[in-house]
Amino acid sequence: MLTREIGELPYSGAVAARFPDPSTHYATPGLAPDRRSFTTNAELSQWLRRLSETPLAHGTRATLLEIGHSQRGTPIQALVVTRAQGVTPDILDATKRPTLVLIGQQHGDEPASSEALLVVAKELSQGVLEPLTERLNVIVVPRANPDGAEAGSRATANGIDMDSDHLLLNTPEAQALAVLVRDYRPIAVLDAHEFTVAGPYLEKFKALQSYDALLQYATSANMPAFLTKASQEWYHEPMVRALKTQSLSSEWLYTLSSEPNDVQLSMGDARPDSARNVNGLKNAVSLVVESRGIGLGHTHIQRRVHTHVTAITSALHSSIERAESLEQVRSFVVRDISAQACRDHIVVEAASTPEQRDITLLDPDTGADKIVQVDWNSSLKLRTLQSRARPCGYWLSSNASTAIERLTLLGVQVLRVAEQGSLLADTYQQTGGSAATAQEALASLNGQPSAQRVQVALVRSAIDAPAGSYYVPMNQPLAALVVAALEPDTQSSYFAHRLIGDLADTARVMSTPALLFEESE
Ligand SMILES: [Zn+2]
């Protein structure tokens, strides 16, 4: 059998032959011939700095921003590519051009995402994509998790998977992205990843993954329907077509459970903790693109990078073509969300819907297609597990300052009670579940799924709101994120993850408060 050098995977020449290199050849430090490692943090930084120092054509400028530091102290860098005369959010806003944010390598073991963003940063600054800056501002964050990239590991240095940390914001890496999105209010955010090719697929299906790309937009409870429709019709569908034109196959994003006997496939889920879902709840078109790459080393790296570059280019064009309509959708959605405060219901928790679906895998020996019918949990149709009357806002005690700080990083408007007063509220009374043990709490801090789960009942009463306590109004654009953070009995909530220590520290305010407030820092 013809075999190439294909690393540790059980991966035949026949499989490899299914994935020819693209006609375009991409060049970054990590893509150099005979290179064994990918672009290092130092090389990445140097690449971006060179782009920012090169005089560019047509008034396009590339400016390097340091948006934060990793846990080990490596700068997290963003390159702002724009024809504006500066790079502050106000100056970019004044251009009336939409701003896009492109994020790479939240997971350190998914190198094609950052190599591709280095290519895109260069092409936008001084290459074939440069003309697009006449109509767009683009902020490229090629490597969101420098420590993970250095170690070749998925998580950040302290073991937290930062892509589950966009609501809690326990890591400086997720905080850096939150502040960037809060300040620049991008119309679209694209988050680039890679997916596992063999691993559990080989064990459970005796097959390898076949698709070049897995794609998905935000699918979370309370996502505005118009934004979902815009994501699908204006971004997702053109992206699928663009990939197909390049002979690159795609499917919805899905994952396979690590449980040995579980062969269900689940689409990217509804939990409001990933960049995809949180940025969607910030009323941006929010897309994930994953290339076929984890575990492949440098195998097919040109094709993996080409997959990302093709998908990102499609998203850039979509943003140009739809900018005006999308601004209209967004301003409608923002007004609509705010107007719903105190009315109707909000979904507290939702889950995907079981279906069956045929997916195409590959025979690991012959490389032939292997079509498998699977149990498939669809996130395109969400089932409501729990809903509640939509409050006018949430009251938080002065003990909840950590929660307030995180909400502020997300861009949520928070008010401080200036003078003591009374509020009509639903308070939470625990009816079941148990507080996490110390060990569970520690596991939770380490990014494990363990969270303290409670069942609650609502008790209507007048509560006392002392001066210095907080009020988070629901008549604001990020109301759905507020619900995700503050309803205590969900897996992703601030209470479940101990950013709020006690159920008595929060309450749902059920009539418009007549209190004196001041803006909270
Ligand atoms: Zn990933």
Tab-separated table of N, CA and C and ligand atoms in Angstrom, residues 107 110 154 163 193-194 290 294, ligand 1:
chain	number	residue	atom	x	y	z
A	107	HIS	N	-8.671	27.167	20.527
A	107	HIS	CA	-8.157	25.856	20.930
A	107	HIS	C	-6.756	25.703	20.351
A	110	GLU	N	-5.530	23.507	17.206
A	110	GLU	CA	-6.261	23.667	15.941
A	110	GLU	C	-5.530	24.701	15.075
A	154	ARG	N	-5.571	21.979	23.759
A	154	ARG	CA	-6.863	22.607	23.498
A	154	ARG	C	-7.141	23.767	24.459
A	163	ASP	N	-13.419	28.344	25.090
A	163	ASP	CA	-14.635	28.461	24.279
A	163	ASP	C	-15.894	28.041	25.044
A	193	HIS	N	-11.973	27.185	13.832
A	193	HIS	CA	-11.545	26.008	14.607
A	193	HIS	C	-11.134	24.879	13.659
A	194	GLU	N	-10.709	23.757	14.265
A	194	GLU	CA	-10.545	22.508	13.514
A	194	GLU	C	-11.263	21.393	14.274
A	290	GLU	N	-15.046	25.180	11.037
A	290	GLU	CA	-14.034	24.218	11.500
A	290	GLU	C	-13.480	23.473	10.293
A	294	ILE	N	-7.779	18.322	13.500
A	294	ILE	CA	-7.148	17.942	14.774
A	294	ILE	C	-6.542	16.554	14.647
B	1	ZN	ZN	-12.024	24.304	18.513
